[in-house]
Backbone as numpy.savetxt, mean C-alpha at the origin, in Angstrom:
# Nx Ny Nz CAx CAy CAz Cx Cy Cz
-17.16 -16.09 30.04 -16.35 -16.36 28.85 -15.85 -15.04 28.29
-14.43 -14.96 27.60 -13.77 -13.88 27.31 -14.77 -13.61 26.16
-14.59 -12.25 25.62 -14.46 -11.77 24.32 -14.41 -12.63 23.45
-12.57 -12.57 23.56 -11.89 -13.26 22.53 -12.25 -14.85 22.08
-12.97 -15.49 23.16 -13.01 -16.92 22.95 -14.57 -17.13 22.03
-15.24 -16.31 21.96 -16.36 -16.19 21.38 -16.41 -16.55 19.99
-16.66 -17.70 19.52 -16.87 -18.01 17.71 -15.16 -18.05 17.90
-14.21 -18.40 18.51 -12.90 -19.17 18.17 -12.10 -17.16 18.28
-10.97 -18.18 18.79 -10.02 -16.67 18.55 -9.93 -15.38 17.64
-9.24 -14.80 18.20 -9.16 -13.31 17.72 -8.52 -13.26 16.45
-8.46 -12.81 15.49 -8.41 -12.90 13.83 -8.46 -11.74 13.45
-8.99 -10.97 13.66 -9.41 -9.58 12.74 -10.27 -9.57 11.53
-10.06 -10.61 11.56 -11.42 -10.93 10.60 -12.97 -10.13 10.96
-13.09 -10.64 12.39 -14.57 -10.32 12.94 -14.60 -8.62 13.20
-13.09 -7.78 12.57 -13.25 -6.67 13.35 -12.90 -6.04 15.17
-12.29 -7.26 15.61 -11.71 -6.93 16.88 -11.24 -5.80 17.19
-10.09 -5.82 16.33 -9.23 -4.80 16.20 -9.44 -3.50 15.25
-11.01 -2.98 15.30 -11.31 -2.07 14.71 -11.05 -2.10 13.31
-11.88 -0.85 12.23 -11.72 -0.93 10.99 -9.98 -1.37 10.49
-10.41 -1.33 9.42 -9.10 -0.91 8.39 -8.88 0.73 8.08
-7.39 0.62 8.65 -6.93 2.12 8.19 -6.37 2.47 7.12
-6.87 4.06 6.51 -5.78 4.45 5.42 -4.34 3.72 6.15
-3.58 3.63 4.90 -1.91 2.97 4.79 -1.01 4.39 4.05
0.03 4.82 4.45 1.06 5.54 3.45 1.91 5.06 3.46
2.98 5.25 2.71 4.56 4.55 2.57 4.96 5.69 3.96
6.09 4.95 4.61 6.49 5.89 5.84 7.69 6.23 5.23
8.22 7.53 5.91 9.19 8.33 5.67 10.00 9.15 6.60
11.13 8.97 6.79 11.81 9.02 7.47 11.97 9.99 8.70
11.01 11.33 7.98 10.69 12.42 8.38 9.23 12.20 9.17
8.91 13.07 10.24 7.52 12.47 11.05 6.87 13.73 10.12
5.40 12.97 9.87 4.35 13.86 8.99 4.05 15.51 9.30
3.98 16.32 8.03 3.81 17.34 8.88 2.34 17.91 8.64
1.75 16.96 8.03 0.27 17.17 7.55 -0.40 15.88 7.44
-2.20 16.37 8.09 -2.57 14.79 8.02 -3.11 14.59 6.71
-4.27 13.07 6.10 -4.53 13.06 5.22 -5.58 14.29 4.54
-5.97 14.83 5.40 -7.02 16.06 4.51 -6.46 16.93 4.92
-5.12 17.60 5.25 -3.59 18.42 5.12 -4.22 19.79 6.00
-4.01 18.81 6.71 -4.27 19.68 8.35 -2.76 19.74 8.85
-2.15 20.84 9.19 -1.06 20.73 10.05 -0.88 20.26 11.28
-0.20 19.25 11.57 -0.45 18.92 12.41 0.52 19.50 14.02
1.39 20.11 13.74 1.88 21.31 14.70 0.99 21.88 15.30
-0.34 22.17 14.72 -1.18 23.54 15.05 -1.90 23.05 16.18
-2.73 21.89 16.17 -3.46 21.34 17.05 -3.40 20.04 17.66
-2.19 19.27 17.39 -1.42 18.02 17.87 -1.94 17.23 16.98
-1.26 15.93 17.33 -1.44 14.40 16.96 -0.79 13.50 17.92
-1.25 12.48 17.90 -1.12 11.24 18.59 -0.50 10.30 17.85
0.78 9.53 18.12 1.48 8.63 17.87 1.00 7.35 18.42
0.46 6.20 17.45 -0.56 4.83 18.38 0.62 3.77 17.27
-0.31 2.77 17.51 -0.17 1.33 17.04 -1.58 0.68 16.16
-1.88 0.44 15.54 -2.68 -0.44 14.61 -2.52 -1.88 15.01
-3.04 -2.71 16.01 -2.82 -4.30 15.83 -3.51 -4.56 15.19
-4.40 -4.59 13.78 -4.97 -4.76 13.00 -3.59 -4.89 11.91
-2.79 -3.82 11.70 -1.88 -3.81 10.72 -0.59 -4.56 11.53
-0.46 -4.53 12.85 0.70 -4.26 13.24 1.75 -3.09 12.93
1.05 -2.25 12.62 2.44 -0.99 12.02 2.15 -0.10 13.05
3.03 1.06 13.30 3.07 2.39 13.83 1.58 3.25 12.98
1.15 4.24 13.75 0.15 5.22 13.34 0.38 6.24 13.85
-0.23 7.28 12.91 -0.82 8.80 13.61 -2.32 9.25 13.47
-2.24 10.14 14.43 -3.56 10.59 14.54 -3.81 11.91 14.94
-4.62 12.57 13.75 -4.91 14.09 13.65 -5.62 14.63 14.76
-5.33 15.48 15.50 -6.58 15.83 16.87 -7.34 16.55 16.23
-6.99 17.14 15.39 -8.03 18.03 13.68 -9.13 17.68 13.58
-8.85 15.94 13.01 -9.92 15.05 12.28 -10.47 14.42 13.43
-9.91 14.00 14.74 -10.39 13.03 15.39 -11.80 13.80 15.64
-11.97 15.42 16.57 -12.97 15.75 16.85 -13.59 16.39 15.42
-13.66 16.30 14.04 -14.24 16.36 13.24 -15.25 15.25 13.26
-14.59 14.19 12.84 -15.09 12.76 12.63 -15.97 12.22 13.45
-16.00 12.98 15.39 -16.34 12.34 16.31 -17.86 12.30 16.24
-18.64 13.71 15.60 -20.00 13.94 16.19 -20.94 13.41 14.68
-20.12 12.63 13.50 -20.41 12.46 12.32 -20.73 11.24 11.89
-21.18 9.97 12.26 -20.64 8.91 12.01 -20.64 8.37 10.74
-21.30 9.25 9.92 -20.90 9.15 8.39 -20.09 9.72 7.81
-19.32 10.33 8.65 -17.90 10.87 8.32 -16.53 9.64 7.62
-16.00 10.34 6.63 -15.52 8.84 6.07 -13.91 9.40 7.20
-13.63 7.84 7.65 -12.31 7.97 8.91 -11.05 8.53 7.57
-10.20 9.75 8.31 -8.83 9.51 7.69 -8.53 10.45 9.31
-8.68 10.26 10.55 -8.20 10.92 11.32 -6.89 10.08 11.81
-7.24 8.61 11.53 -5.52 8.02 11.81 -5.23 7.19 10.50
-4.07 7.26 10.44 -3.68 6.25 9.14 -2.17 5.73 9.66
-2.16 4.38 9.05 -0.69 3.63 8.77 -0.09 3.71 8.63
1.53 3.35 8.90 2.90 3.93 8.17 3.18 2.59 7.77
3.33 2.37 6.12 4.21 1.24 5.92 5.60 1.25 5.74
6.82 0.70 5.76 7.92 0.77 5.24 8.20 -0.07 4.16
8.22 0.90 2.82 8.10 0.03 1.64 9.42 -0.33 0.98
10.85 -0.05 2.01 11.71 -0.82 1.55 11.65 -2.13 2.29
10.76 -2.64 3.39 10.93 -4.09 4.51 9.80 -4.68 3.19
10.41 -5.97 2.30 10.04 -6.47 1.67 10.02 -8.04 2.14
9.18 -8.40 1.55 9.81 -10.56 2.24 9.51 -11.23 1.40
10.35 -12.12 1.57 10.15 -13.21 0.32 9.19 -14.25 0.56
8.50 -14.39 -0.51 7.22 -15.14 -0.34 7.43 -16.50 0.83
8.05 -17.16 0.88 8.19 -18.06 1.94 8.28 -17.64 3.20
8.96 -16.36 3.30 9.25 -16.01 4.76 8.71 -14.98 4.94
7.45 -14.34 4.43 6.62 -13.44 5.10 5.87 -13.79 6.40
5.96 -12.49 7.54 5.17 -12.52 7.82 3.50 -13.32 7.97
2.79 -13.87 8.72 1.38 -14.17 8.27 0.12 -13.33 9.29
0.94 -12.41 10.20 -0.13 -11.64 10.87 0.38 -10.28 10.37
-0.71 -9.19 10.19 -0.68 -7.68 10.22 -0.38 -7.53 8.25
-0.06 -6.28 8.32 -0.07 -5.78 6.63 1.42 -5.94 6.53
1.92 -6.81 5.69 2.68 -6.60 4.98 3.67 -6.79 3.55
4.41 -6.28 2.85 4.40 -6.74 1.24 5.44 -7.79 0.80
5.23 -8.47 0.08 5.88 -9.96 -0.34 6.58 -9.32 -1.56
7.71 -9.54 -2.33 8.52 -9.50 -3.33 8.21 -10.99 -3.94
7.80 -11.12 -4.84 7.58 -12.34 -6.00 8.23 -12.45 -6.76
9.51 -13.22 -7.11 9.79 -12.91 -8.31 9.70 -13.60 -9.21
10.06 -13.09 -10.46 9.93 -13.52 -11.72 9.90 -14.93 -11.90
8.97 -15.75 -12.71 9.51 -16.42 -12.77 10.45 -17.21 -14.07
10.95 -18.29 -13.95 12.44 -18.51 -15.34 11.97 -18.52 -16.49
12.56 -17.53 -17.05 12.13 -17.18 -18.48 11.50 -15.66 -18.64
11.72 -15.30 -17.26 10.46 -14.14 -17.75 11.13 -12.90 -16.69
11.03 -11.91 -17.08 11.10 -10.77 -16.75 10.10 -9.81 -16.03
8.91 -10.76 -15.49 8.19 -9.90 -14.90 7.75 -10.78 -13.15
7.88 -9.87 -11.93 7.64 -9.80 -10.95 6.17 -9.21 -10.77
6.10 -9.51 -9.62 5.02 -8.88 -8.73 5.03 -8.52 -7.08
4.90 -7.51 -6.80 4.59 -7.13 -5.26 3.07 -7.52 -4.72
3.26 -8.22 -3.90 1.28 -8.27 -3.31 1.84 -7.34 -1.75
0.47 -6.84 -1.42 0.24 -6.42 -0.37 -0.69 -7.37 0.62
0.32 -8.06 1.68 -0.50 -9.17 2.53 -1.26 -8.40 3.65
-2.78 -8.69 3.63 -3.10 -8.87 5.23 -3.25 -10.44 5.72
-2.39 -9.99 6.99 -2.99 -11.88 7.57 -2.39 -12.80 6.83
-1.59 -12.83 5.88 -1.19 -13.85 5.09 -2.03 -13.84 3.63
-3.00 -12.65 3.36 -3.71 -13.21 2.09 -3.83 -11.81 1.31
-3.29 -11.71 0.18 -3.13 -11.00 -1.11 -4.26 -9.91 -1.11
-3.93 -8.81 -0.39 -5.39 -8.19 -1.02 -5.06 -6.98 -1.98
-4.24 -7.11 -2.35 -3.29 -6.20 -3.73 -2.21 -6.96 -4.60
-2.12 -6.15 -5.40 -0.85 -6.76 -6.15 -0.54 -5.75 -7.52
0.59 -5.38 -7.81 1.20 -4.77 -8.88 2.27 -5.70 -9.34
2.36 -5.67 -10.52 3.31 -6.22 -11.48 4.11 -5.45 -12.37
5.39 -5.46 -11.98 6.43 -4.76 -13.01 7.60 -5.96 -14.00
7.88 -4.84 -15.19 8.88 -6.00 -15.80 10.19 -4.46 -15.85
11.23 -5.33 -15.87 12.38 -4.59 -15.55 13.63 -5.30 -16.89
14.69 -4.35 -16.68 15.52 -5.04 -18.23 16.86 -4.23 -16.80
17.98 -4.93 -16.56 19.07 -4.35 -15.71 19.95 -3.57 -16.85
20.04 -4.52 -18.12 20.96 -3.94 -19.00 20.40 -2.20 -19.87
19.22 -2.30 -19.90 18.38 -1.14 -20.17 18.30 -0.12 -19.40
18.08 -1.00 -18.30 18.15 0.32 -16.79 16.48 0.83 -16.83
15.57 -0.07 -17.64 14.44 0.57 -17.78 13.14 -0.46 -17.13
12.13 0.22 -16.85 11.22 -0.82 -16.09 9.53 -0.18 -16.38
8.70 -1.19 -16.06 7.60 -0.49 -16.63 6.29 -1.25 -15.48
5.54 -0.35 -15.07 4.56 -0.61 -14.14 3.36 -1.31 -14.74
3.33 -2.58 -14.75 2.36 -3.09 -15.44 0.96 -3.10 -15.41
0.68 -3.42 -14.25 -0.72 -3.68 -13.47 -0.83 -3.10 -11.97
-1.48 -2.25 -11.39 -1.70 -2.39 -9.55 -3.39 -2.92 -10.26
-3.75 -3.85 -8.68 -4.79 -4.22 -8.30 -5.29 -4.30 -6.91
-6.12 -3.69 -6.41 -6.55 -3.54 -5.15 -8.01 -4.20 -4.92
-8.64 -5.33 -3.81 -9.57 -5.87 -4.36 -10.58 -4.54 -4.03
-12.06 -5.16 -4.00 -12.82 -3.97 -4.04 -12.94 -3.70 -2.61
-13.31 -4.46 -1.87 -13.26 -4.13 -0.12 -11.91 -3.63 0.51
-11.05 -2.81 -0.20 -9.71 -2.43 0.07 -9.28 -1.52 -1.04
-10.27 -0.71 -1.56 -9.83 0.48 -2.40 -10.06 1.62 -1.23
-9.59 2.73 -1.77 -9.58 4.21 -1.27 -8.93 4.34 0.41
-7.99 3.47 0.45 -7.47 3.10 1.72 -5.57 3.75 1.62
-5.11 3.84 0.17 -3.92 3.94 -0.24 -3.18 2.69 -0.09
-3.93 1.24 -0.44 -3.34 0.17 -1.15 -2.45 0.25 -1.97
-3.33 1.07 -2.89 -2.50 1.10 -4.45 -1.37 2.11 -4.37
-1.69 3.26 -3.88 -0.35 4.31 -3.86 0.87 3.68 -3.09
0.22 2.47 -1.96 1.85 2.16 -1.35 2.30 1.06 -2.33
1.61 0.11 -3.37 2.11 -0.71 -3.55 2.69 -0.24 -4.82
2.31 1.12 -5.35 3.63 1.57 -6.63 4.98 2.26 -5.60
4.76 2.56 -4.61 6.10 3.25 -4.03 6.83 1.96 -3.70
6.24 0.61 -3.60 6.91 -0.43 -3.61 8.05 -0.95 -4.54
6.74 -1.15 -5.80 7.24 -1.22 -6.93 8.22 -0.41 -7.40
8.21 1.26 -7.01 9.23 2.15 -8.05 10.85 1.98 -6.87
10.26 1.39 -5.68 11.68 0.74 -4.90 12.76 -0.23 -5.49
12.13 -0.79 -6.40 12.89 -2.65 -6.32 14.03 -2.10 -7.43
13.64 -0.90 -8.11 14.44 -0.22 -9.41 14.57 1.47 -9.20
15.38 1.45 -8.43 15.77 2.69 -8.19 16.70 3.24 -9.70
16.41 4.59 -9.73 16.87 5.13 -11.27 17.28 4.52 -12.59
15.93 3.65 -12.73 15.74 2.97 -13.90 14.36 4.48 -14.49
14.34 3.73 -16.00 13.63 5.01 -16.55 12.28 4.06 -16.30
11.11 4.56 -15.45 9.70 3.69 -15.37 8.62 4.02 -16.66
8.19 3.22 -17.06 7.02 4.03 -17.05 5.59 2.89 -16.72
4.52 3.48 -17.28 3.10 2.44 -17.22 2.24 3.06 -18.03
1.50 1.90 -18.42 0.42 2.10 -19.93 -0.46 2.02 -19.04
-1.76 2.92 -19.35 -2.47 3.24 -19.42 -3.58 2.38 -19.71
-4.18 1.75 -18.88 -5.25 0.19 -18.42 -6.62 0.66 -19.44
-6.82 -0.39 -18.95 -8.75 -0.19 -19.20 -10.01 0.16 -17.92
-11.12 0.56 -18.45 -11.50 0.97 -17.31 -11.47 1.87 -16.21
-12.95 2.52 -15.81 -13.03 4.19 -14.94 -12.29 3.96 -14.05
-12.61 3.03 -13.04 -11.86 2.77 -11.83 -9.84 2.70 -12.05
-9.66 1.74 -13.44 -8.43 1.41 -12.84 -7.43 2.91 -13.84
-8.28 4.08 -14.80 -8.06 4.72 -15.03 -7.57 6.05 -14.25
-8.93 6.02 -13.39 -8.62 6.96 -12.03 -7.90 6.85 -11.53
-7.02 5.66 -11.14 -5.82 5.52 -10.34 -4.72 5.86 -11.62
-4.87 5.04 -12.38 -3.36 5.28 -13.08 -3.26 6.80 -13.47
-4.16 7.88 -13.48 -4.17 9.24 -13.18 -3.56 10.26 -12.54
-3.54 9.12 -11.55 -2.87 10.15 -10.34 -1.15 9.40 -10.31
-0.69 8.56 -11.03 0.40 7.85 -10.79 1.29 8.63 -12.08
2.33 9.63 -11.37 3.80 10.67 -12.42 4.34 9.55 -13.08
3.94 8.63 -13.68 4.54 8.24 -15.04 3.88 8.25 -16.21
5.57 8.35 -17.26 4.68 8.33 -18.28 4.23 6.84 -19.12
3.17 7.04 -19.97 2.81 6.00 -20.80 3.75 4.96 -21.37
4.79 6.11 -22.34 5.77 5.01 -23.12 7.05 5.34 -22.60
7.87 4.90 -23.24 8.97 5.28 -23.07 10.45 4.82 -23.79
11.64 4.57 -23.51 12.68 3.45 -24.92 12.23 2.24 -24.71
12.56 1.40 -26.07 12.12 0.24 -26.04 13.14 -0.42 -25.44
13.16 -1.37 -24.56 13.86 -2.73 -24.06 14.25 -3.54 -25.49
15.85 -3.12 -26.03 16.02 -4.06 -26.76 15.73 -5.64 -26.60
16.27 -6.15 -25.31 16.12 -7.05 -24.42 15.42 -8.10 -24.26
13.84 -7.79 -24.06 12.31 -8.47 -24.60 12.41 -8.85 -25.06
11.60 -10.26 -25.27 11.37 -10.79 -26.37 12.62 -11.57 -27.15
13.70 -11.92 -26.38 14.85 -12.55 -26.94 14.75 -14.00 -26.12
């Protein structure tokens, strides 16, 4: 009997397809540093595939033989490329590998949400509200569940978010809580910003 036929097909669920990898927004340009900003000119990298994500990867030859003789070494020797302008609309996403759904608003209301799918199931989500006549937009919420933090969930799903409103003025308030503080920390916006005449009408 195969592998795969063992306790019902292959899923990724059981880990087939190896851990979960760091994710970055991809860019047009090929990386010139890995995640712990190793050059990667100096001592190569490897260009793979993730069928776990289905996306393109790289991989540090830096970190790989760092990581190799450690096994408590935390992995960032390969990570993900997402493309955070390929968005889908909730009906027609994707349902295998990582990728992000556009939600929108619904009538009456001015606020959306991006989730980040694996497999078909939400394991992130940020919420923005936007005004077209204002030109202004504001980052409401990211949420990453807990078995899917420190992976760069959250950093791809604001480069998502600051996509859908290109040179609108952003900003985001400032949450509750260590965890969701630490992130909104590291995220270049500011707190307030003009008010949305708009709201609230």
């Amino acid at each position: 009997m195969s592998r795969a036929t063992v306790g019902g097909p292959a899923s990724g669920t059981r880990g087939e397809y190896g851990e979960l990898l760091p994710v970055r927004p991809a860019t047009a340009a090929p990386p010139v540093v890995c995640l712990r900003g190793h050059y990667l000119a100096l001592f190569g990298m490897i260009k793979s595939h993730s069928p776990r994500y289905r996306l393109h990867t790289t991989l540090c030859e830096t970190c790989r033989k760092q990581e190799a003789p450690d096994p408590g070494e935390r992995r960032l020797a390969e990570w993900a490329h997402l493309d955070v302008k390929v968005q889908h609309a909730p009906g027609a996403a994707p349902q295998d590998g990582l990728v992000l759904v556009a939600v929108p608003p619904a009538a009456g209301s001015a606020t959306g949400k991006i989730e980040l799918r694996l497999d078909g199931r939400a394991t992130g989500t940020a919420s923005l509200t936007s005004c077209s006549p204002c030109r202004t937009a504001t980052l409401d919420d990211v949420h990453v569940e807990a078995a899917h933090r420190r992976l760069g969930y959250g950093r791809t799903l604001v480069s998502a978010t600051l996509f859908r409103a290109p040179g609108y003025t952003w900003t985001a308030p400032v949450p509750d809580g260590p965890v969701a503080r630490a992130f909104r920390a590291r995220i270049a916006l500011p707190r307030t910003g003009p008010l949305c005449v708009h709201r609230g009408k």
